[in-house]
Tab-separated table of C-alpha atoms and ligand atoms in Angstrom:
chain	number	residue	atom	x	y	z
D	203	UNK	CA	0.000	0.000	0.000
D	204	UNK	CA	1.463	3.287	-1.050
D	205	UNK	CA	-1.478	5.560	-0.732
D	206	UNK	CA	-0.586	9.136	0.000
D	207	UNK	CA	-1.822	12.622	-0.810
D	208	UNK	CA	-0.159	14.257	-3.816
D	209	UNK	CA	-0.994	17.843	-3.040
D	210	UNK	CA	-1.950	20.068	-0.144
D	211	UNK	CA	-5.559	19.937	-1.331
D	212	UNK	CA	-5.530	16.143	-1.288
D	213	UNK	CA	-3.834	16.161	2.093
D	214	UNK	CA	-6.565	18.320	3.579
D	215	UNK	CA	-9.297	16.163	2.075
D	216	UNK	CA	-7.682	12.889	3.198
D	217	UNK	CA	-7.034	13.961	6.769
D	218	UNK	CA	-9.910	16.210	7.670
D	219	UNK	CA	-10.909	14.170	10.741
D	220	UNK	CA	-9.268	12.311	13.617
D	221	UNK	CA	-10.850	9.115	12.348
D	222	UNK	CA	-9.227	9.434	8.936
D	223	UNK	CA	-5.780	9.877	10.563
D	224	UNK	CA	-6.437	6.959	12.901
D	225	UNK	CA	-7.505	4.707	10.032
D	226	UNK	CA	-4.444	5.687	8.014
D	227	UNK	CA	-2.193	4.717	10.928
D	228	UNK	CA	-4.146	1.494	11.311
D	229	UNK	CA	-3.420	0.541	7.704
D	230	UNK	CA	0.269	1.400	8.126
D	231	UNK	CA	0.635	-0.623	11.309
D	232	UNK	CA	-1.166	-3.640	9.911
D	233	UNK	CA	-0.432	-3.509	6.186
D	234	UNK	CA	-1.381	-7.187	5.794
D	235	UNK	CA	-4.556	-6.774	7.773
D	236	UNK	CA	-5.228	-6.594	11.499
D	237	UNK	CA	-4.172	-9.406	13.777
D	238	UNK	CA	-5.193	-9.352	17.429
D	239	UNK	CA	-2.057	-9.413	19.634
D	240	UNK	CA	-3.853	-11.764	22.034
D	241	UNK	CA	-5.897	-14.184	19.904
D	242	UNK	CA	-4.755	-13.426	16.321
D	243	UNK	CA	-8.325	-12.765	15.220
D	244	UNK	CA	-8.423	-10.640	12.114
D	245	UNK	CA	-11.278	-8.284	12.795
D	246	UNK	CA	-11.417	-5.246	15.054
D	247	UNK	CA	-13.734	-2.290	15.569
D	248	UNK	CA	-12.608	1.246	16.275
D	249	UNK	CA	-13.354	2.484	19.796
D	250	UNK	CA	-12.918	6.186	20.350
D	251	UNK	CA	-10.145	8.013	18.593
D	252	UNK	CA	-7.141	5.736	18.977
D	253	UNK	CA	-8.348	2.301	20.094
D	254	UNK	CA	-9.367	-0.810	18.216
D	255	UNK	CA	-11.178	-3.676	19.884
D	256	UNK	CA	-10.844	-7.282	18.785
D	257	UNK	CA	-14.242	-8.536	17.652
D	258	UNK	CA	-13.583	-12.000	19.070
D	259	UNK	CA	-11.855	-11.598	22.442
D	260	UNK	CA	-12.503	-7.942	23.166
D	261	UNK	CA	-8.818	-7.082	23.574
D	262	UNK	CA	-8.113	-3.425	22.936
D	263	UNK	CA	-5.142	-2.212	20.948
D	264	UNK	CA	-4.108	1.391	20.640
D	265	UNK	CA	-3.061	2.481	17.198
D	266	UNK	CA	-0.573	4.949	18.698
D	267	UNK	CA	0.927	2.766	21.435
D	268	UNK	CA	4.533	1.973	20.583
D	269	UNK	CA	4.773	4.789	18.041
D	270	UNK	CA	6.186	8.285	18.363
D	271	UNK	CA	2.592	9.494	18.875
D	272	UNK	CA	2.215	7.515	22.085
D	273	UNK	CA	0.928	9.553	25.064
D	274	UNK	CA	0.318	12.618	22.951
D	275	UNK	CA	-2.317	15.021	24.206
D	276	UNK	CA	-2.599	16.708	20.835
D	277	UNK	CA	-4.732	15.494	17.965
D	278	UNK	CA	-3.405	13.178	15.274
D	279	UNK	CA	-4.571	15.779	12.761
D	280	UNK	CA	-2.137	18.241	14.254
D	281	UNK	CA	0.641	15.652	14.092
D	282	UNK	CA	-0.184	14.865	10.473
D	283	UNK	CA	-0.072	18.567	9.694
D	284	UNK	CA	3.343	18.733	11.346
D	285	UNK	CA	4.572	15.822	9.216
D	286	UNK	CA	3.180	17.398	6.064
D	287	UNK	CA	4.918	20.656	6.920
D	288	UNK	CA	8.229	18.962	7.698
D	289	UNK	CA	8.239	16.899	4.514
D	290	UNK	CA	7.003	19.650	2.211
D	291	UNK	CA	9.853	21.999	3.118
D	292	UNK	CA	12.712	21.241	0.791
D	293	UNK	CA	15.331	22.144	3.367
D	294	UNK	CA	13.473	21.092	6.419
D	295	UNK	CA	11.588	22.845	9.133
D	296	UNK	CA	12.792	24.563	12.252
D	297	UNK	CA	10.869	24.762	15.479
D	298	UNK	CA	9.834	28.396	15.118
D	299	UNK	CA	8.431	27.761	11.648
D	300	UNK	CA	6.536	24.700	12.831
D	301	UNK	CA	5.157	26.547	15.844
D	302	UNK	CA	3.808	29.304	13.585
D	303	UNK	CA	2.294	26.998	10.976
D	304	UNK	CA	0.513	24.822	13.536
D	305	UNK	CA	-0.382	27.697	15.827
D	306	UNK	CA	1.208	25.907	18.780
D	307	UNK	CA	1.265	27.879	21.989
D	308	UNK	CA	4.654	26.574	22.953
D	309	UNK	CA	7.954	26.735	21.119
D	310	UNK	CA	9.133	23.821	23.206
D	311	UNK	CA	6.341	21.580	21.899
D	312	UNK	CA	7.319	22.355	18.311
D	313	UNK	CA	10.953	21.723	19.167
D	314	UNK	CA	10.168	18.401	20.845
D	315	UNK	CA	7.979	17.270	17.956
D	316	UNK	CA	10.710	17.942	15.452
D	317	UNK	CA	13.057	15.816	17.513
D	318	UNK	CA	10.573	12.996	17.675
D	319	UNK	CA	10.015	13.143	13.930
D	320	UNK	CA	13.741	13.128	13.267
D	321	UNK	CA	13.962	9.847	15.129
D	322	UNK	CA	11.486	8.409	12.680
D	323	UNK	CA	13.534	9.460	9.706
D	324	UNK	CA	15.717	6.385	9.714
D	325	UNK	CA	14.019	3.194	8.744
D	326	UNK	CA	14.916	0.394	11.132
D	327	UNK	CA	16.743	-2.324	9.232
D	328	UNK	CA	17.299	-0.188	6.171
D	329	UNK	CA	19.386	-1.460	3.266
D	330	UNK	CA	23.083	-0.864	3.185
D	331	UNK	CA	24.830	0.943	0.359
D	332	UNK	CA	26.250	-1.229	-2.415
D	333	UNK	CA	28.160	-1.162	-5.684
D	334	UNK	CA	30.977	1.363	-5.415
D	335	UNK	CA	31.045	3.469	-2.262
D	336	UNK	CA	33.358	6.354	-1.375
D	337	UNK	CA	34.104	6.646	2.346
D	338	UNK	CA	35.840	9.507	4.143
D	339	UNK	CA	35.499	11.422	7.400
D	340	UNK	CA	34.891	15.035	8.225
D	341	UNK	CA	34.751	17.163	11.347
D	342	UNK	CA	31.543	18.941	12.198
D	343	UNK	CA	31.790	21.871	14.531
D	344	UNK	CA	34.853	23.709	13.325
D	345	UNK	CA	36.503	24.840	10.146
D	346	UNK	CA	40.078	24.001	11.013
D	347	UNK	CA	41.283	20.639	9.794
D	348	UNK	CA	42.556	18.501	12.627
D	349	UNK	CA	44.959	15.633	12.837
D	350	UNK	CA	43.523	12.195	12.586
D	351	UNK	CA	43.653	9.880	15.476
D	352	UNK	CA	43.538	12.733	17.944
D	353	UNK	CA	40.461	14.298	19.369
D	354	UNK	CA	39.768	17.879	18.378
D	355	UNK	CA	38.043	19.969	21.017
D	356	UNK	CA	34.435	20.861	20.276
D	357	UNK	CA	34.416	18.852	17.089
D	358	UNK	CA	32.641	15.704	16.135
D	359	UNK	CA	33.992	13.217	13.664
D	360	UNK	CA	31.496	11.941	11.111
D	361	UNK	CA	32.011	9.127	8.623
D	362	UNK	CA	30.415	9.847	5.255
D	363	UNK	CA	29.658	7.008	2.838
D	364	UNK	CA	28.516	7.914	-0.664
D	365	UNK	CA	27.319	5.582	-3.404
D	366	UNK	CA	28.993	6.215	-6.740
D	367	UNK	CA	26.574	6.268	-9.675
D	368	UNK	CA	28.777	7.188	-12.661
D	369	UNK	CA	29.315	10.915	-12.267
D	370	UNK	CA	26.353	11.234	-9.926
D	371	UNK	CA	25.856	10.606	-6.254
D	372	UNK	CA	23.579	7.803	-5.146
D	373	UNK	CA	22.445	7.253	-1.591
D	374	UNK	CA	24.447	8.316	1.437
D	375	UNK	CA	24.969	7.239	5.037
D	376	UNK	CA	26.361	9.392	7.830
D	377	UNK	CA	27.643	8.094	11.131
D	378	UNK	CA	29.240	9.873	14.054
D	379	UNK	CA	32.309	8.041	15.380
D	380	UNK	CA	34.321	8.630	18.552
D	381	UNK	CA	37.642	8.712	16.700
D	382	UNK	CA	39.364	7.696	13.467
D	383	UNK	CA	40.720	4.421	14.826
D	384	UNK	CA	40.358	1.226	12.826
D	385	UNK	CA	37.626	-0.257	15.078
D	386	UNK	CA	35.522	2.922	14.832
D	387	UNK	CA	35.840	3.220	11.066
D	388	UNK	CA	35.374	-0.481	10.450
D	389	UNK	CA	32.187	-0.428	12.515
D	390	UNK	CA	30.839	2.514	10.549
D	391	UNK	CA	31.633	0.914	7.189
D	392	UNK	CA	30.126	-2.392	8.243
D	393	UNK	CA	26.906	-0.684	9.255
D	394	UNK	CA	26.684	1.400	6.072
D	395	UNK	CA	27.988	-0.785	3.272
D	396	UNK	CA	26.996	-4.216	1.986
D	397	UNK	CA	29.911	-6.731	2.025
D	398	UNK	CA	31.262	-7.438	-1.444
D	399	UNK	CA	30.983	-3.775	-2.418
D	400	UNK	CA	33.925	-1.748	-3.666
D	401	UNK	CA	34.940	0.707	-0.930
D	402	UNK	CA	37.207	3.586	-1.959
D	403	UNK	CA	39.104	5.514	0.686
D	404	UNK	CA	42.278	7.491	1.110
D	405	UNK	CA	45.435	5.964	2.531
D	406	UNK	CA	44.567	6.258	6.219
D	407	UNK	CA	45.603	3.141	8.134
D	408	UNK	CA	42.219	2.913	9.850
D	409	UNK	CA	40.827	1.488	6.608
D	410	UNK	CA	43.622	-1.013	6.052
D	411	UNK	CA	41.641	-4.092	7.077
D	412	UNK	CA	38.586	-3.506	4.880
D	413	UNK	CA	39.583	-6.207	2.426
D	414	UNK	CA	39.797	-8.715	5.270
D	415	UNK	CA	36.235	-7.735	6.130
D	416	UNK	CA	34.906	-8.799	2.749
D	417	UNK	CA	35.091	-5.530	0.857
D	418	UNK	CA	36.992	-4.773	-2.308
D	419	UNK	CA	39.145	-1.978	-0.911
D	420	UNK	CA	40.625	0.606	-3.264
D	421	UNK	CA	42.907	3.339	-2.009
D	422	UNK	CA	42.215	6.200	-4.404
D	423	UNK	CA	44.320	8.797	-2.637
D	424	UNK	CA	47.597	8.285	-0.840
D	425	UNK	CA	47.322	11.144	1.656
D	426	UNK	CA	45.700	10.482	4.963
D	427	UNK	CA	44.919	13.910	6.353
D	428	UNK	CA	41.468	15.016	7.259
D	429	UNK	CA	39.332	18.087	6.625
D	430	UNK	CA	40.832	19.504	3.443
D	431	UNK	CA	41.340	16.613	1.121
D	432	UNK	CA	38.044	14.803	1.098
D	433	UNK	CA	37.201	12.493	-1.756
D	434	UNK	CA	35.254	14.663	-4.247
D	435	UNK	CA	31.793	13.116	-3.815
D	436	UNK	CA	32.140	13.076	-0.062
D	437	UNK	CA	33.262	16.686	-0.260
D	438	UNK	CA	30.094	17.657	-2.141
D	439	UNK	CA	27.871	15.935	0.403
D	440	UNK	CA	29.728	17.509	3.319
D	441	UNK	CA	29.412	20.987	1.771
D	442	UNK	CA	25.652	20.492	1.410
D	443	UNK	CA	25.374	19.112	4.934
D	444	UNK	CA	27.192	22.085	6.457
D	445	UNK	CA	25.195	24.581	4.423
D	446	UNK	CA	21.981	22.856	5.463
D	447	UNK	CA	22.902	22.906	9.156
D	448	UNK	CA	23.753	26.597	8.918
D	449	UNK	CA	20.726	27.546	6.840
D	450	UNK	CA	18.021	25.563	8.558
D	451	UNK	CA	19.296	25.732	12.097
D	452	UNK	CA	21.324	28.944	11.931
D	453	UNK	CA	24.344	26.925	12.901
D	454	UNK	CA	23.091	26.368	16.409
D	455	UNK	CA	22.430	22.748	17.118
D	456	UNK	CA	23.163	20.507	20.001
D	457	UNK	CA	26.080	18.195	19.455
D	458	UNK	CA	24.307	15.645	21.618
D	459	UNK	CA	21.492	15.664	19.039
D	460	UNK	CA	23.780	15.630	16.051
D	461	UNK	CA	22.919	12.022	15.199
D	462	UNK	CA	19.319	13.008	14.601
D	463	UNK	CA	20.258	15.953	12.416
D	464	UNK	CA	22.458	13.594	10.436
D	465	UNK	CA	19.492	11.244	10.091
D	466	UNK	CA	17.255	14.068	8.904
D	467	UNK	CA	19.814	15.175	6.347
D	468	UNK	CA	20.209	11.582	5.126
D	469	UNK	CA	16.435	11.163	4.864
D	470	UNK	CA	16.119	14.313	2.775
D	471	UNK	CA	19.221	13.745	0.696
D	472	UNK	CA	18.356	10.172	-0.263
D	473	UNK	CA	14.932	11.313	-1.392
D	474	UNK	CA	16.005	14.542	-3.044
D	475	UNK	CA	14.935	13.421	-6.488
D	476	UNK	CA	11.563	12.117	-5.338
D	477	UNK	CA	9.002	14.081	-7.343
D	478	UNK	CA	6.264	13.745	-4.844
D	479	UNK	CA	6.466	15.407	-1.466
D	480	UNK	CA	3.484	13.244	-0.624
D	481	UNK	CA	5.672	10.195	-0.833
D	482	UNK	CA	8.001	11.650	1.803
D	483	UNK	CA	4.963	12.283	3.951
D	484	UNK	CA	3.926	8.664	3.528
D	485	UNK	CA	7.404	7.369	4.418
D	486	UNK	CA	7.643	9.512	7.502
D	487	UNK	CA	4.209	8.552	8.856
D	488	UNK	CA	5.002	4.927	8.088
D	489	UNK	CA	8.273	5.094	9.986
D	490	UNK	CA	6.722	7.100	12.822
D	491	UNK	CA	4.316	4.197	13.254
D	492	UNK	CA	7.096	1.650	13.760
D	493	UNK	CA	9.737	3.652	15.619
D	494	UNK	CA	9.203	3.410	19.363
D	495	UNK	CA	8.047	6.319	21.512
D	496	UNK	CA	10.525	8.909	22.708
D	497	UNK	CA	9.857	10.242	26.197
D	498	UNK	CA	10.177	14.034	26.114
D	499	UNK	CA	12.402	13.847	29.180
D	500	UNK	CA	15.061	12.173	27.080
D	501	UNK	CA	15.156	15.081	24.688
D	502	UNK	CA	17.044	17.785	26.450
D	503	UNK	CA	17.623	21.203	25.134
D	504	UNK	CA	21.007	22.782	24.712
D	505	UNK	CA	22.867	24.203	21.781
D	506	UNK	CA	26.378	24.818	20.602
D	507	UNK	CA	27.763	26.861	17.768
D	508	UNK	CA	28.800	24.931	14.742
E	620	ZN	ZN1	-8.528	-11.002	20.115
């Protein structure tokens, strides 16, 4: 089922009531049809705005339990509007913009919602990159290139993996790593790239064991310094990432939340050629329905300058 609104008009028609949002979530959570968690019966009736009751045993299942909407006091319509807003902005939404569009009384609510939605932007168990993949690292949080293998104060090291599609860029993966040691880099590559793929890196020793790990490792550049001499495709992605962080978030983001910003950027980047914004909306609601809830307490505010 890939049923999603194509335009704002369609969106407003599709989701004009709480029931329509609830039923949409129901279809996303049980794409192959409902199955009662207790007795496996296949029929359920809606009860109220978020519950479904098994016709056979009477067991009640909430359509928002176990999703990022769990425990929300706001309407699903408002959430769906937030998701539409977030996915229809080419460069993403910031909290102030979301607060204004939804008419939320609290900036903090808008800010928290954006964080919850970001956590839904990475599909659990997503495919790894394959074919030919360029891998390099960059520092986020400072312009000065640092020496590899040593920590640089206030900076975060991010591994960037980019699929090579002739002269174009395919999908990407971004992963924060504690350092540029072999175990850190090997872990990041393993998570991002399908074994058997060609992995191209520079001459840094941290990548030396990739061929033992089942990759076809090609060293395409002898140097091993970081920050200035990125592989060209990685360099293009990093330039876009930094511009996006500066433009959308005015360069003020929390380093402790950086993983989620990286996920949001990846989500947008990998779908940049998608013609339909509605399809992004569909993906994000779908993923929001399978990603577990995020207690607001775990999202703490705090910013640093990039
Ligand atoms: Zn049942």
